[in-house]
Amino acid sequence: RMKQGAQRPLWFDMKLREPKCWEYQRATMASLETSLVRAGIRNPKIVQKKAKHGLTKFEFHVTFSGISLQGDSDPARFPWWNLRAQHDGTSEGIPFSTPARAELWYATVFQISPEILQLADIKSPCFHPNKVNCICALAAKNRVKQASYVPLAKRQKQTESANFFKSRAETLNHWKNQAKGTSSSNTQGDQ
């Protein structure tokens, strides 16, 4: 048993995927706790994180005493990746329900304690075991690349626009210089 106020070394941070479920705060908290126990997290304590100026966030800090999945308490054999919404669609995160609707809501873990990372020997971004050769990091890199991708037609248009403005500036400078040259020769002839 932990002394009151003592830090529990096993923790993770999770967030609600749809903040609308927060209409029923007590039901959401109770349902989240039940879902974590069902997932194999022993004695979870959930605390809502605070934003600046006392505002509440839809993020939670969860501390727990250990894991137990079908009697197995080895962190290395626990499916940590199931607590996170995986981009390949293999997991949606932690399912829970509220009186708000019949369908399931989901919470997803986004940060996990260094102790768990070390004990379970898992990767921090996706929580897959280090032994597994997953493509999550590559997929994340491709998503970032895709998000900043500019279509070819748009790139061509940008270069055409840049070339147009460059040639326009050159033309204007040419005529400006010619006008200066003409006016300076006229003034010299008058003297």
PDB file of C-alpha atoms in Angstrom:
ATOM      1  CA  ARG A   1       0.000   0.000   0.000  1.00  0.00           C
ATOM      2  CA  MET A   2       1.306   3.437  -0.997  1.00  0.00           C
ATOM      3  CA  LYS A   3       1.610   6.238   1.546  1.00  0.00           C
ATOM      4  CA  GLN A   4      -0.778   9.088   0.912  1.00  0.00           C
ATOM      5  CA  GLY A   5       0.831  11.671  -1.364  1.00  0.00           C
ATOM      6  CA  ALA A   6       3.552   9.269  -2.559  1.00  0.00           C
ATOM      7  CA  GLN A   7       4.065   9.077  -6.307  1.00  0.00           C
ATOM      8  CA  ARG A   8       3.122   5.838  -8.012  1.00  0.00           C
ATOM      9  CA  PRO A   9       5.782   4.969 -10.599  1.00  0.00           C
ATOM     10  CA  LEU A  10       3.376   3.291 -13.007  1.00  0.00           C
ATOM     11  CA  TRP A  11       1.334   5.847 -14.924  1.00  0.00           C
ATOM     12  CA  PHE A  12       0.131   6.938 -18.329  1.00  0.00           C
ATOM     13  CA  ASP A  13      -1.710   9.907 -19.775  1.00  0.00           C
ATOM     14  CA  MET A  14      -4.803   9.490 -21.906  1.00  0.00           C
ATOM     15  CA  LYS A  15      -7.270  11.755 -23.660  1.00  0.00           C
ATOM     16  CA  LEU A  16     -10.862  11.440 -24.786  1.00  0.00           C
ATOM     17  CA  ARG A  17     -11.185  11.080 -28.544  1.00  0.00           C
ATOM     18  CA  GLU A  18     -14.594  12.794 -28.495  1.00  0.00           C
ATOM     19  CA  PRO A  19     -15.050  15.490 -25.813  1.00  0.00           C
ATOM     20  CA  LYS A  20     -18.866  15.331 -26.234  1.00  0.00           C
ATOM     21  CA  CYS A  21     -18.940  12.366 -23.837  1.00  0.00           C
ATOM     22  CA  TRP A  22     -17.911  14.749 -21.031  1.00  0.00           C
ATOM     23  CA  GLU A  23     -21.560  15.878 -20.681  1.00  0.00           C
ATOM     24  CA  TYR A  24     -21.894  13.021 -18.176  1.00  0.00           C
ATOM     25  CA  GLN A  25     -18.704  13.585 -16.192  1.00  0.00           C
ATOM     26  CA  ARG A  26     -19.284  11.159 -13.319  1.00  0.00           C
ATOM     27  CA  ALA A  27     -20.528   8.416 -15.632  1.00  0.00           C
ATOM     28  CA  THR A  28     -17.549   8.964 -17.950  1.00  0.00           C
ATOM     29  CA  MET A  29     -15.033   8.740 -15.080  1.00  0.00           C
ATOM     30  CA  ALA A  30     -16.679   5.606 -13.629  1.00  0.00           C
ATOM     31  CA  SER A  31     -16.919   3.983 -17.046  1.00  0.00           C
ATOM     32  CA  LEU A  32     -13.286   4.803 -17.859  1.00  0.00           C
ATOM     33  CA  GLU A  33     -12.144   3.255 -14.575  1.00  0.00           C
ATOM     34  CA  THR A  34     -14.211   0.105 -15.228  1.00  0.00           C
ATOM     35  CA  SER A  35     -12.854  -0.155 -18.786  1.00  0.00           C
ATOM     36  CA  LEU A  36      -9.267   0.155 -17.558  1.00  0.00           C
ATOM     37  CA  VAL A  37      -9.819  -2.629 -15.009  1.00  0.00           C
ATOM     38  CA  ARG A  38     -11.367  -4.761 -17.767  1.00  0.00           C
ATOM     39  CA  ALA A  39      -8.316  -4.032 -19.963  1.00  0.00           C
ATOM     40  CA  GLY A  40      -6.038  -5.403 -17.204  1.00  0.00           C
ATOM     41  CA  ILE A  41      -4.951  -2.254 -15.325  1.00  0.00           C
ATOM     42  CA  ARG A  42      -4.988  -2.882 -11.540  1.00  0.00           C
ATOM     43  CA  ASN A  43      -6.246  -0.185  -9.134  1.00  0.00           C
ATOM     44  CA  PRO A  44      -6.382   2.710 -11.616  1.00  0.00           C
ATOM     45  CA  LYS A  45      -6.659   6.203 -10.148  1.00  0.00           C
ATOM     46  CA  ILE A  46      -7.774   8.780 -12.725  1.00  0.00           C
ATOM     47  CA  VAL A  47      -7.165  12.515 -12.287  1.00  0.00           C
ATOM     48  CA  GLN A  48      -8.256  15.072 -14.859  1.00  0.00           C
ATOM     49  CA  LYS A  49      -5.440  17.345 -16.014  1.00  0.00           C
ATOM     50  CA  LYS A  50      -5.833  21.112 -15.703  1.00  0.00           C
ATOM     51  CA  ALA A  51      -5.013  23.649 -18.385  1.00  0.00           C
ATOM     52  CA  LYS A  52      -3.818  27.202 -17.741  1.00  0.00           C
ATOM     53  CA  HIS A  53      -6.028  29.481 -15.667  1.00  0.00           C
ATOM     54  CA  GLY A  54      -7.816  26.532 -14.013  1.00  0.00           C
ATOM     55  CA  LEU A  55      -9.553  25.371 -17.218  1.00  0.00           C
ATOM     56  CA  THR A  56     -10.111  21.640 -17.555  1.00  0.00           C
ATOM     57  CA  LYS A  57      -8.691  19.550 -20.376  1.00  0.00           C
ATOM     58  CA  PHE A  58     -10.041  16.320 -21.793  1.00  0.00           C
ATOM     59  CA  GLU A  59      -6.824  14.627 -20.722  1.00  0.00           C
ATOM     60  CA  PHE A  60      -6.301  12.384 -17.706  1.00  0.00           C
ATOM     61  CA  HIS A  61      -3.355  11.193 -15.658  1.00  0.00           C
ATOM     62  CA  VAL A  62      -3.804   7.551 -14.657  1.00  0.00           C
ATOM     63  CA  THR A  63      -1.701   5.908 -11.946  1.00  0.00           C
ATOM     64  CA  PHE A  64      -2.012   2.211 -11.164  1.00  0.00           C
ATOM     65  CA  SER A  65      -0.437  -0.481  -9.020  1.00  0.00           C
ATOM     66  CA  GLY A  66       0.207  -3.102 -11.692  1.00  0.00           C
ATOM     67  CA  ILE A  67      -1.315  -5.119 -14.496  1.00  0.00           C
ATOM     68  CA  SER A  68      -3.152  -8.395 -14.588  1.00  0.00           C
ATOM     69  CA  LEU A  69      -4.363  -9.796 -17.862  1.00  0.00           C
ATOM     70  CA  GLN A  70      -5.860 -13.268 -17.443  1.00  0.00           C
ATOM     71  CA  GLY A  71      -3.678 -13.796 -14.371  1.00  0.00           C
ATOM     72  CA  ASP A  72      -0.460 -12.684 -16.096  1.00  0.00           C
ATOM     73  CA  SER A  73       1.232  -9.696 -14.447  1.00  0.00           C
ATOM     74  CA  ASP A  74       4.315  -9.494 -16.705  1.00  0.00           C
ATOM     75  CA  PRO A  75       4.445  -5.996 -18.281  1.00  0.00           C
ATOM     76  CA  ALA A  76       6.387  -7.371 -21.273  1.00  0.00           C
ATOM     77  CA  ARG A  77       3.444  -9.594 -22.284  1.00  0.00           C
ATOM     78  CA  PHE A  78       0.754  -6.922 -21.784  1.00  0.00           C
ATOM     79  CA  PRO A  79      -0.688  -5.515 -25.047  1.00  0.00           C
ATOM     80  CA  TRP A  80       0.139  -1.838 -24.371  1.00  0.00           C
ATOM     81  CA  TRP A  81      -0.563  -0.924 -28.011  1.00  0.00           C
ATOM     82  CA  ASN A  82      -4.273  -1.712 -27.459  1.00  0.00           C
ATOM     83  CA  LEU A  83      -4.523   1.301 -25.130  1.00  0.00           C
ATOM     84  CA  ARG A  84      -3.678   3.616 -28.016  1.00  0.00           C
ATOM     85  CA  ALA A  85      -5.605   4.409 -31.197  1.00  0.00           C
ATOM     86  CA  GLN A  86      -3.356   2.865 -33.851  1.00  0.00           C
ATOM     87  CA  HIS A  87      -3.210   4.486 -37.266  1.00  0.00           C
ATOM     88  CA  ASP A  88      -3.296   1.116 -39.000  1.00  0.00           C
ATOM     89  CA  GLY A  89      -6.759   0.508 -37.516  1.00  0.00           C
ATOM     90  CA  THR A  90      -5.771  -2.454 -35.323  1.00  0.00           C
ATOM     91  CA  SER A  91      -6.939  -0.633 -32.168  1.00  0.00           C
ATOM     92  CA  GLU A  92      -9.291   2.241 -31.433  1.00  0.00           C
ATOM     93  CA  GLY A  93      -8.034   2.755 -27.884  1.00  0.00           C
ATOM     94  CA  ILE A  94      -9.898   2.124 -24.628  1.00  0.00           C
ATOM     95  CA  PRO A  95     -13.637   1.629 -25.251  1.00  0.00           C
ATOM     96  CA  PHE A  96     -16.202   2.858 -22.720  1.00  0.00           C
ATOM     97  CA  SER A  97     -19.878   3.763 -22.677  1.00  0.00           C
ATOM     98  CA  THR A  98     -21.997   6.517 -21.105  1.00  0.00           C
ATOM     99  CA  PRO A  99     -25.718   7.205 -20.788  1.00  0.00           C
ATOM    100  CA  ALA A 100     -25.277   9.767 -23.592  1.00  0.00           C
ATOM    101  CA  ARG A 101     -25.427   7.156 -26.344  1.00  0.00           C
ATOM    102  CA  ALA A 102     -25.554   3.438 -26.985  1.00  0.00           C
ATOM    103  CA  GLU A 103     -22.382   3.355 -29.128  1.00  0.00           C
ATOM    104  CA  LEU A 104     -18.942   3.211 -27.577  1.00  0.00           C
ATOM    105  CA  TRP A 105     -16.696   6.187 -26.882  1.00  0.00           C
ATOM    106  CA  TYR A 106     -12.913   5.843 -26.932  1.00  0.00           C
ATOM    107  CA  ALA A 107     -10.010   7.182 -24.890  1.00  0.00           C
ATOM    108  CA  THR A 108      -6.470   6.855 -26.175  1.00  0.00           C
ATOM    109  CA  VAL A 109      -3.172   6.752 -24.286  1.00  0.00           C
ATOM    110  CA  PHE A 110      -0.660   9.258 -25.649  1.00  0.00           C
ATOM    111  CA  GLN A 111       2.135   9.147 -23.055  1.00  0.00           C
ATOM    112  CA  ILE A 112       3.431   6.365 -20.867  1.00  0.00           C
ATOM    113  CA  SER A 113       5.855   6.420 -17.919  1.00  0.00           C
ATOM    114  CA  PRO A 114       9.550   5.687 -18.559  1.00  0.00           C
ATOM    115  CA  GLU A 115       9.339   2.844 -16.003  1.00  0.00           C
ATOM    116  CA  ILE A 116       6.722   1.044 -18.119  1.00  0.00           C
ATOM    117  CA  LEU A 117       8.665   1.686 -21.327  1.00  0.00           C
ATOM    118  CA  GLN A 118      11.691   0.064 -19.710  1.00  0.00           C
ATOM    119  CA  LEU A 119       9.875  -2.796 -17.929  1.00  0.00           C
ATOM    120  CA  ALA A 120       7.800  -3.757 -20.952  1.00  0.00           C
ATOM    121  CA  ASP A 121      10.545  -2.967 -23.522  1.00  0.00           C
ATOM    122  CA  ILE A 122       8.168  -1.020 -25.779  1.00  0.00           C
ATOM    123  CA  LYS A 123       8.485   1.881 -28.223  1.00  0.00           C
ATOM    124  CA  SER A 124       7.186   5.231 -26.998  1.00  0.00           C
ATOM    125  CA  PRO A 125       5.225   6.461 -30.023  1.00  0.00           C
ATOM    126  CA  CYS A 126       3.144   3.348 -30.747  1.00  0.00           C
ATOM    127  CA  PHE A 127       3.697   1.136 -27.636  1.00  0.00           C
ATOM    128  CA  HIS A 128       4.544  -1.913 -29.760  1.00  0.00           C
ATOM    129  CA  PRO A 129       7.314  -4.173 -28.340  1.00  0.00           C
ATOM    130  CA  ASN A 130      10.844  -3.331 -29.484  1.00  0.00           C
ATOM    131  CA  LYS A 131      11.103  -6.937 -30.722  1.00  0.00           C
ATOM    132  CA  VAL A 132       8.298  -6.308 -33.221  1.00  0.00           C
ATOM    133  CA  ASN A 133       9.388  -4.640 -36.437  1.00  0.00           C
ATOM    134  CA  CYS A 134       6.367  -2.352 -36.861  1.00  0.00           C
ATOM    135  CA  ILE A 135       6.057   0.379 -39.466  1.00  0.00           C
ATOM    136  CA  CYS A 136       4.401   2.940 -37.149  1.00  0.00           C
ATOM    137  CA  ALA A 137       7.330   5.397 -37.235  1.00  0.00           C
ATOM    138  CA  LEU A 138       7.452   5.162 -41.036  1.00  0.00           C
ATOM    139  CA  ALA A 139       3.680   5.621 -41.260  1.00  0.00           C
ATOM    140  CA  ALA A 140       3.876   8.720 -39.009  1.00  0.00           C
ATOM    141  CA  LYS A 141       6.685  10.124 -41.173  1.00  0.00           C
ATOM    142  CA  ASN A 142       4.614   9.503 -44.315  1.00  0.00           C
ATOM    143  CA  ARG A 143       1.572  11.191 -42.729  1.00  0.00           C
ATOM    144  CA  VAL A 144       3.633  14.319 -41.997  1.00  0.00           C
ATOM    145  CA  LYS A 145       5.052  14.213 -45.531  1.00  0.00           C
ATOM    146  CA  GLN A 146       1.566  13.784 -46.965  1.00  0.00           C
ATOM    147  CA  ALA A 147       0.183  16.637 -44.836  1.00  0.00           C
ATOM    148  CA  SER A 148       2.803  19.016 -46.247  1.00  0.00           C
ATOM    149  CA  TYR A 149       2.535  17.678 -49.818  1.00  0.00           C
ATOM    150  CA  VAL A 150       1.865  20.278 -52.520  1.00  0.00           C
ATOM    151  CA  PRO A 151       0.272  18.876 -55.715  1.00  0.00           C
ATOM    152  CA  LEU A 152       2.296  19.147 -58.925  1.00  0.00           C
ATOM    153  CA  ALA A 153      -0.190  21.500 -60.607  1.00  0.00           C
ATOM    154  CA  LYS A 154      -0.052  23.847 -57.622  1.00  0.00           C
ATOM    155  CA  ARG A 155       3.761  23.719 -57.577  1.00  0.00           C
ATOM    156  CA  GLN A 156       3.832  24.543 -61.309  1.00  0.00           C
ATOM    157  CA  LYS A 157       1.415  27.398 -60.732  1.00  0.00           C
ATOM    158  CA  GLN A 158       3.620  28.712 -57.917  1.00  0.00           C
ATOM    159  CA  THR A 159       6.736  28.645 -60.113  1.00  0.00           C
ATOM    160  CA  GLU A 160       4.811  30.221 -63.000  1.00  0.00           C
ATOM    161  CA  SER A 161       3.587  32.982 -60.678  1.00  0.00           C
ATOM    162  CA  ALA A 162       7.094  33.512 -59.312  1.00  0.00           C
ATOM    163  CA  ASN A 163       8.528  33.649 -62.845  1.00  0.00           C
ATOM    164  CA  PHE A 164       5.780  36.065 -63.937  1.00  0.00           C
ATOM    165  CA  PHE A 165       6.464  38.455 -61.063  1.00  0.00           C
ATOM    166  CA  LYS A 166      10.219  38.181 -61.605  1.00  0.00           C
ATOM    167  CA  SER A 167       9.942  39.009 -65.330  1.00  0.00           C
ATOM    168  CA  ARG A 168       7.455  41.792 -64.585  1.00  0.00           C
ATOM    169  CA  ALA A 169       9.893  43.306 -62.084  1.00  0.00           C
ATOM    170  CA  GLU A 170      12.726  43.047 -64.641  1.00  0.00           C
ATOM    171  CA  THR A 171      10.563  44.720 -67.293  1.00  0.00           C
ATOM    172  CA  LEU A 172       9.535  47.517 -64.930  1.00  0.00           C
ATOM    173  CA  ASN A 173      13.152  48.041 -63.869  1.00  0.00           C
ATOM    174  CA  HIS A 174      14.238  48.118 -67.534  1.00  0.00           C
ATOM    175  CA  TRP A 175      11.689  50.827 -68.426  1.00  0.00           C
ATOM    176  CA  LYS A 176      12.405  52.704 -65.215  1.00  0.00           C
ATOM    177  CA  ASN A 177      16.137  52.710 -66.016  1.00  0.00           C
ATOM    178  CA  GLN A 178      15.410  53.746 -69.601  1.00  0.00           C
ATOM    179  CA  ALA A 179      13.211  56.577 -68.382  1.00  0.00           C
ATOM    180  CA  LYS A 180      15.971  57.711 -66.020  1.00  0.00           C
ATOM    181  CA  GLY A 181      18.559  57.444 -68.795  1.00  0.00           C
ATOM    182  CA  THR A 182      16.363  59.468 -71.198  1.00  0.00           C
ATOM    183  CA  SER A 183      15.581  62.178 -68.674  1.00  0.00           C
ATOM    184  CA  SER A 184      19.235  62.478 -67.645  1.00  0.00           C
ATOM    185  CA  SER A 185      20.367  62.820 -71.291  1.00  0.00           C
ATOM    186  CA  ASN A 186      17.681  65.465 -71.917  1.00  0.00           C
ATOM    187  CA  THR A 187      18.787  67.487 -68.925  1.00  0.00           C
ATOM    188  CA  GLN A 188      22.408  67.274 -70.061  1.00  0.00           C
ATOM    189  CA  GLY A 189      21.483  68.526 -73.560  1.00  0.00           C
ATOM    190  CA  ASP A 190      19.630  71.526 -72.103  1.00  0.00           C
ATOM    191  CA  GLN A 191      22.663  72.758 -70.173  1.00  0.00           C
TER     192      GLN A 191
END
